[in-house]
């Protein structure tokens, strides 16, 4: 009997190792996305806690927000870079509810790298109308082509700049080495990260189902991101006609 057990033990070990991998890999992938989501929440909290960063009037008129923390410059062509972050939208068909469950997103583009000096940079995007939100839940959205985009104004400059930016569907900001500013990322792309959403929620689910149809509850890792937005901008102040 002992010899039989010893003879079968390598196969048993291989099977146990296989089971361990099957169980561990999804858990590790989910943990990775949870950390990204937590990082997005921390970045947004730090940015919104500085009054002169994102103008309150613009935040209150945003239908959705995307946060992409710690984007690094990489050696892909000239100035290439990429980042992973999260998008959350206000609830309700007309974006009049509380901020909802986040979907994971990817930011990519050669010209992003031109904005980076080698250090990690955080990006924040305000989605200013329903058209912009609809564009972003499709496949890949090229800023400036598939959706109009502009560098967002800061703090006290918002009053003067808002009129010129009224037509922009997406306003973009960056933070590097503690310096926060509006930044133009035209030509870069934002897209739903399908594999990351699968890893985070444990099943195949689209960005539209998450942020517009609200078919899932927010994971614990997204609580800081959502609570920060509910605290800083609990109500949508957009013109009701623009939300229809």
CSV table of C-alpha atoms in Angstrom, one decimal:
chain,number,residue,atom,x,y,z
A,1,UNK,CA,0.0,0.0,0.0
A,2,UNK,CA,2.8,2.4,0.9
A,3,UNK,CA,4.5,1.8,-2.5
A,4,UNK,CA,1.3,2.4,-4.3
A,5,UNK,CA,0.9,5.8,-2.5
A,6,UNK,CA,4.5,6.7,-3.3
A,7,UNK,CA,4.1,5.7,-6.9
A,8,UNK,CA,1.0,7.9,-7.3
A,9,UNK,CA,2.2,10.9,-5.3
A,10,UNK,CA,3.9,12.8,-8.2
A,11,UNK,CA,0.6,12.7,-10.2
A,12,UNK,CA,-1.3,13.8,-7.1
A,13,UNK,CA,1.1,16.6,-6.5
A,14,UNK,CA,0.8,17.7,-10.1
A,15,UNK,CA,-3.0,17.7,-9.8
A,16,UNK,CA,-2.9,19.6,-6.6
A,17,UNK,CA,-0.6,22.1,-8.1
A,18,UNK,CA,-2.9,22.5,-11.1
A,19,UNK,CA,-5.9,23.1,-8.7
A,20,UNK,CA,-3.9,25.6,-6.7
A,21,UNK,CA,-3.1,27.6,-9.9
A,22,UNK,CA,-6.7,27.5,-11.1
A,23,UNK,CA,-7.9,28.9,-7.7
A,24,UNK,CA,-5.0,31.3,-7.2
A,25,UNK,CA,-4.7,33.1,-10.6
A,26,UNK,CA,-8.2,34.6,-10.6
A,27,UNK,CA,-7.8,35.7,-7.0
A,28,UNK,CA,-4.4,37.4,-7.7
A,29,UNK,CA,-5.9,39.1,-10.8
A,30,UNK,CA,-8.8,40.3,-8.8
A,31,UNK,CA,-6.5,41.6,-6.1
A,32,UNK,CA,-4.5,43.5,-8.7
A,33,UNK,CA,-7.6,45.3,-10.0
A,34,UNK,CA,-8.7,46.0,-6.4
A,35,UNK,CA,-5.4,47.7,-5.7
A,36,UNK,CA,-5.8,49.8,-8.9
A,37,UNK,CA,-9.2,50.9,-7.8
A,38,UNK,CA,-8.1,51.7,-4.3
A,39,UNK,CA,-5.2,53.8,-5.8
A,40,UNK,CA,-7.7,55.7,-8.0
A,41,UNK,CA,-9.8,56.5,-5.0
A,42,UNK,CA,-6.7,57.8,-3.1
A,43,UNK,CA,-5.5,59.9,-6.0
A,44,UNK,CA,-8.9,61.5,-6.5
A,45,UNK,CA,-9.3,62.2,-2.7
A,46,UNK,CA,-5.9,64.0,-2.6
A,47,UNK,CA,-6.8,66.1,-5.7
A,48,UNK,CA,-10.3,67.1,-4.6
A,49,UNK,CA,-9.1,68.0,-1.1
A,50,UNK,CA,-7.1,70.9,-2.7
A,51,UNK,CA,-9.8,73.6,-3.4
A,52,UNK,CA,-7.9,75.2,-6.3
A,53,UNK,CA,-7.5,72.0,-8.3
A,54,UNK,CA,-10.8,70.9,-10.0
A,55,UNK,CA,-13.3,73.7,-10.2
A,56,UNK,CA,-16.3,72.8,-8.1
A,57,UNK,CA,-18.8,74.1,-10.8
A,58,UNK,CA,-17.3,71.8,-13.4
A,59,UNK,CA,-17.2,68.8,-11.0
A,60,UNK,CA,-20.9,69.4,-10.2
A,61,UNK,CA,-21.8,69.3,-13.9
A,62,UNK,CA,-19.8,66.2,-14.7
A,63,UNK,CA,-21.8,63.0,-15.5
A,64,UNK,CA,-18.8,60.7,-15.0
A,65,UNK,CA,-15.2,60.8,-13.8
A,66,UNK,CA,-12.2,58.7,-14.9
A,67,UNK,CA,-9.1,58.5,-12.7
A,68,UNK,CA,-5.9,56.9,-14.0
A,69,UNK,CA,-3.2,56.8,-11.3
A,70,UNK,CA,0.5,56.5,-11.8
A,71,UNK,CA,0.9,56.5,-15.6
A,72,UNK,CA,4.5,55.7,-16.5
A,73,UNK,CA,6.4,56.6,-19.7
A,74,UNK,CA,7.5,53.4,-21.6
A,75,UNK,CA,9.8,52.7,-24.4
A,76,UNK,CA,7.2,52.3,-27.2
A,77,UNK,CA,8.2,54.5,-30.1
A,78,UNK,CA,8.7,58.1,-29.1
A,79,UNK,CA,7.0,59.2,-25.9
A,80,UNK,CA,4.6,56.2,-25.7
A,81,UNK,CA,2.8,55.5,-22.4
A,82,UNK,CA,-0.1,53.7,-21.0
A,83,UNK,CA,-2.1,53.6,-17.8
A,84,UNK,CA,-5.0,51.7,-16.1
A,85,UNK,CA,-7.7,53.3,-14.0
A,86,UNK,CA,-11.4,53.5,-13.3
A,87,UNK,CA,-14.5,55.3,-14.5
A,88,UNK,CA,-17.6,55.9,-12.4
A,89,UNK,CA,-20.9,57.7,-13.3
A,90,UNK,CA,-23.8,59.2,-11.5
A,91,UNK,CA,-26.7,56.8,-11.1
A,92,UNK,CA,-30.0,57.0,-12.9
A,93,UNK,CA,-30.9,57.3,-16.5
A,94,UNK,CA,-30.4,61.1,-16.4
A,95,UNK,CA,-27.3,61.0,-14.2
A,96,UNK,CA,-29.2,62.5,-11.2
A,97,UNK,CA,-28.4,59.8,-8.7
A,98,UNK,CA,-25.5,58.9,-6.5
A,99,UNK,CA,-22.1,57.9,-8.0
A,100,UNK,CA,-22.2,54.2,-8.9
A,101,UNK,CA,-20.0,51.1,-9.4
A,102,UNK,CA,-16.7,51.7,-11.3
A,103,UNK,CA,-15.6,50.1,-14.5
A,104,UNK,CA,-11.9,49.6,-15.2
A,105,UNK,CA,-10.4,51.6,-18.1
A,106,UNK,CA,-7.2,51.9,-20.1
A,107,UNK,CA,-5.5,55.1,-21.3
A,108,UNK,CA,-3.1,54.7,-24.2
A,109,UNK,CA,-1.3,56.9,-26.7
A,110,UNK,CA,2.0,58.1,-28.0
A,111,UNK,CA,1.5,61.7,-27.1
A,112,UNK,CA,0.8,61.0,-23.4
A,113,UNK,CA,4.5,60.2,-23.0
A,114,UNK,CA,5.4,63.7,-24.3
A,115,UNK,CA,3.7,65.1,-21.2
A,116,UNK,CA,5.7,62.9,-18.8
A,117,UNK,CA,9.2,63.7,-17.6
A,118,UNK,CA,9.9,60.1,-16.5
A,119,UNK,CA,7.9,60.4,-13.3
A,120,UNK,CA,4.6,58.8,-12.5
A,121,UNK,CA,1.7,61.0,-13.5
A,122,UNK,CA,-1.9,60.8,-12.4
A,123,UNK,CA,-4.7,61.7,-14.8
A,124,UNK,CA,-8.3,62.8,-14.1
A,125,UNK,CA,-11.0,63.2,-16.8
A,126,UNK,CA,-14.4,64.9,-16.3
A,127,UNK,CA,-17.1,63.6,-18.6
A,128,UNK,CA,-19.3,66.6,-19.1
A,129,UNK,CA,-22.4,65.2,-21.0
A,130,UNK,CA,-24.3,62.1,-21.9
A,131,UNK,CA,-22.7,62.0,-25.4
A,132,UNK,CA,-19.3,61.8,-23.9
A,133,UNK,CA,-20.4,59.0,-21.6
A,134,UNK,CA,-22.0,57.0,-24.4
A,135,UNK,CA,-18.8,57.3,-26.5
A,136,UNK,CA,-16.6,56.0,-23.7
A,137,UNK,CA,-18.6,52.8,-23.0
A,138,UNK,CA,-18.2,51.7,-26.6
A,139,UNK,CA,-14.9,50.2,-27.7
A,140,UNK,CA,-12.0,52.6,-28.1
A,141,UNK,CA,-12.5,56.4,-27.9
A,142,UNK,CA,-10.0,58.7,-29.5
A,143,UNK,CA,-9.9,62.0,-27.7
A,144,UNK,CA,-10.5,64.9,-30.0
A,145,UNK,CA,-11.9,62.7,-32.7
A,146,UNK,CA,-14.6,60.3,-31.3
A,147,UNK,CA,-15.2,62.7,-28.4
A,148,UNK,CA,-14.3,66.4,-28.1
A,149,UNK,CA,-11.7,67.0,-25.4
A,150,UNK,CA,-9.9,69.9,-23.9
A,151,UNK,CA,-7.5,70.8,-21.1
A,152,UNK,CA,-9.5,71.5,-18.0
A,153,UNK,CA,-9.3,74.9,-16.3
A,154,UNK,CA,-8.1,75.1,-12.7
A,155,UNK,CA,-9.7,76.8,-9.7
A,156,UNK,CA,-10.2,80.5,-10.1
A,157,UNK,CA,-9.6,80.4,-13.8
A,158,UNK,CA,-12.7,78.3,-14.3
A,159,UNK,CA,-15.1,81.2,-14.5
A,160,UNK,CA,-13.3,82.8,-17.4
A,161,UNK,CA,-12.6,79.6,-19.2
A,162,UNK,CA,-15.9,77.7,-18.8
A,163,UNK,CA,-17.7,79.5,-21.7
A,164,UNK,CA,-14.9,78.5,-24.1
A,165,UNK,CA,-15.1,74.9,-22.9
A,166,UNK,CA,-18.8,74.4,-22.9
A,167,UNK,CA,-18.7,72.2,-26.0
A,168,UNK,CA,-16.0,69.9,-24.7
A,169,UNK,CA,-17.3,66.4,-23.8
A,170,UNK,CA,-14.2,65.5,-21.8
A,171,UNK,CA,-12.0,67.8,-19.7
A,172,UNK,CA,-8.6,66.4,-18.7
A,173,UNK,CA,-6.1,67.1,-15.9
A,174,UNK,CA,-2.8,65.7,-14.8
A,175,UNK,CA,-0.8,65.7,-11.5
A,176,UNK,CA,2.9,65.1,-11.4
A,177,UNK,CA,5.3,65.7,-8.5
A,178,UNK,CA,2.4,67.4,-6.7
A,179,UNK,CA,1.7,69.9,-9.5
A,180,UNK,CA,-1.9,69.8,-10.8
A,181,UNK,CA,-2.9,71.3,-14.2
A,182,UNK,CA,-5.2,71.0,-17.1
A,183,UNK,CA,-3.7,69.1,-20.0
A,184,UNK,CA,-4.6,68.3,-23.6
A,185,UNK,CA,-4.5,64.6,-24.5
A,186,UNK,CA,-6.0,64.8,-27.9
A,187,UNK,CA,-5.0,61.8,-30.0
A,188,UNK,CA,-4.8,59.5,-27.0
A,189,UNK,CA,-7.4,56.8,-26.4
A,190,UNK,CA,-9.6,55.6,-23.6
A,191,UNK,CA,-11.1,52.2,-23.7
A,192,UNK,CA,-13.0,49.8,-21.4
A,193,UNK,CA,-10.6,47.2,-20.0
A,194,UNK,CA,-12.7,44.1,-20.5
A,195,UNK,CA,-10.3,41.6,-18.8
A,196,UNK,CA,-9.8,43.9,-15.8
A,197,UNK,CA,-13.6,44.2,-15.4
A,198,UNK,CA,-13.9,40.4,-15.6
A,199,UNK,CA,-11.2,40.0,-13.0
A,200,UNK,CA,-12.7,42.6,-10.7
A,201,UNK,CA,-16.3,41.4,-10.8
A,202,UNK,CA,-15.7,37.7,-11.4
A,203,UNK,CA,-17.7,37.5,-14.6
A,204,UNK,CA,-17.9,38.9,-18.1
A,205,UNK,CA,-19.6,42.3,-17.9
A,206,UNK,CA,-19.4,45.4,-20.1
A,207,UNK,CA,-18.6,48.9,-19.1
A,208,UNK,CA,-22.0,50.0,-20.2
A,209,UNK,CA,-23.6,47.5,-17.9
A,210,UNK,CA,-21.5,48.7,-15.0
A,211,UNK,CA,-21.5,52.5,-15.3
A,212,UNK,CA,-24.7,53.3,-17.2
A,213,UNK,CA,-27.0,50.4,-16.5
A,214,UNK,CA,-25.8,49.8,-13.0
A,215,UNK,CA,-26.2,46.1,-13.0
A,216,UNK,CA,-23.6,45.4,-10.3
A,217,UNK,CA,-22.9,46.9,-6.9
A,218,UNK,CA,-19.7,48.7,-6.2
A,219,UNK,CA,-16.9,46.5,-4.8
A,220,UNK,CA,-15.4,47.4,-1.4
A,221,UNK,CA,-12.2,48.5,-3.2
A,222,UNK,CA,-14.2,51.2,-4.9
A,223,UNK,CA,-15.7,52.7,-1.8
A,224,UNK,CA,-13.1,55.5,-1.4
A,225,UNK,CA,-13.5,56.6,-5.0
A,226,UNK,CA,-17.3,56.7,-4.7
A,227,UNK,CA,-17.6,58.2,-1.3
A,228,UNK,CA,-15.2,60.9,-2.2
A,229,UNK,CA,-17.3,61.9,-5.2
A,230,UNK,CA,-20.6,61.6,-3.2
A,231,UNK,CA,-19.0,63.9,-0.6
A,232,UNK,CA,-17.6,66.5,-2.9
A,233,UNK,CA,-20.3,66.5,-5.6
A,234,UNK,CA,-23.5,64.8,-4.3
A,235,UNK,CA,-25.8,66.5,-6.8
A,236,UNK,CA,-25.7,66.9,-10.6
A,237,UNK,CA,-26.0,70.7,-11.3
A,238,UNK,CA,-26.1,70.3,-15.1
A,239,UNK,CA,-29.0,71.8,-17.1
A,240,UNK,CA,-31.7,69.2,-16.9
A,241,UNK,CA,-32.3,69.6,-20.6
A,242,UNK,CA,-28.8,68.4,-21.4
A,243,UNK,CA,-29.3,65.2,-19.5
A,244,UNK,CA,-32.2,63.9,-21.6
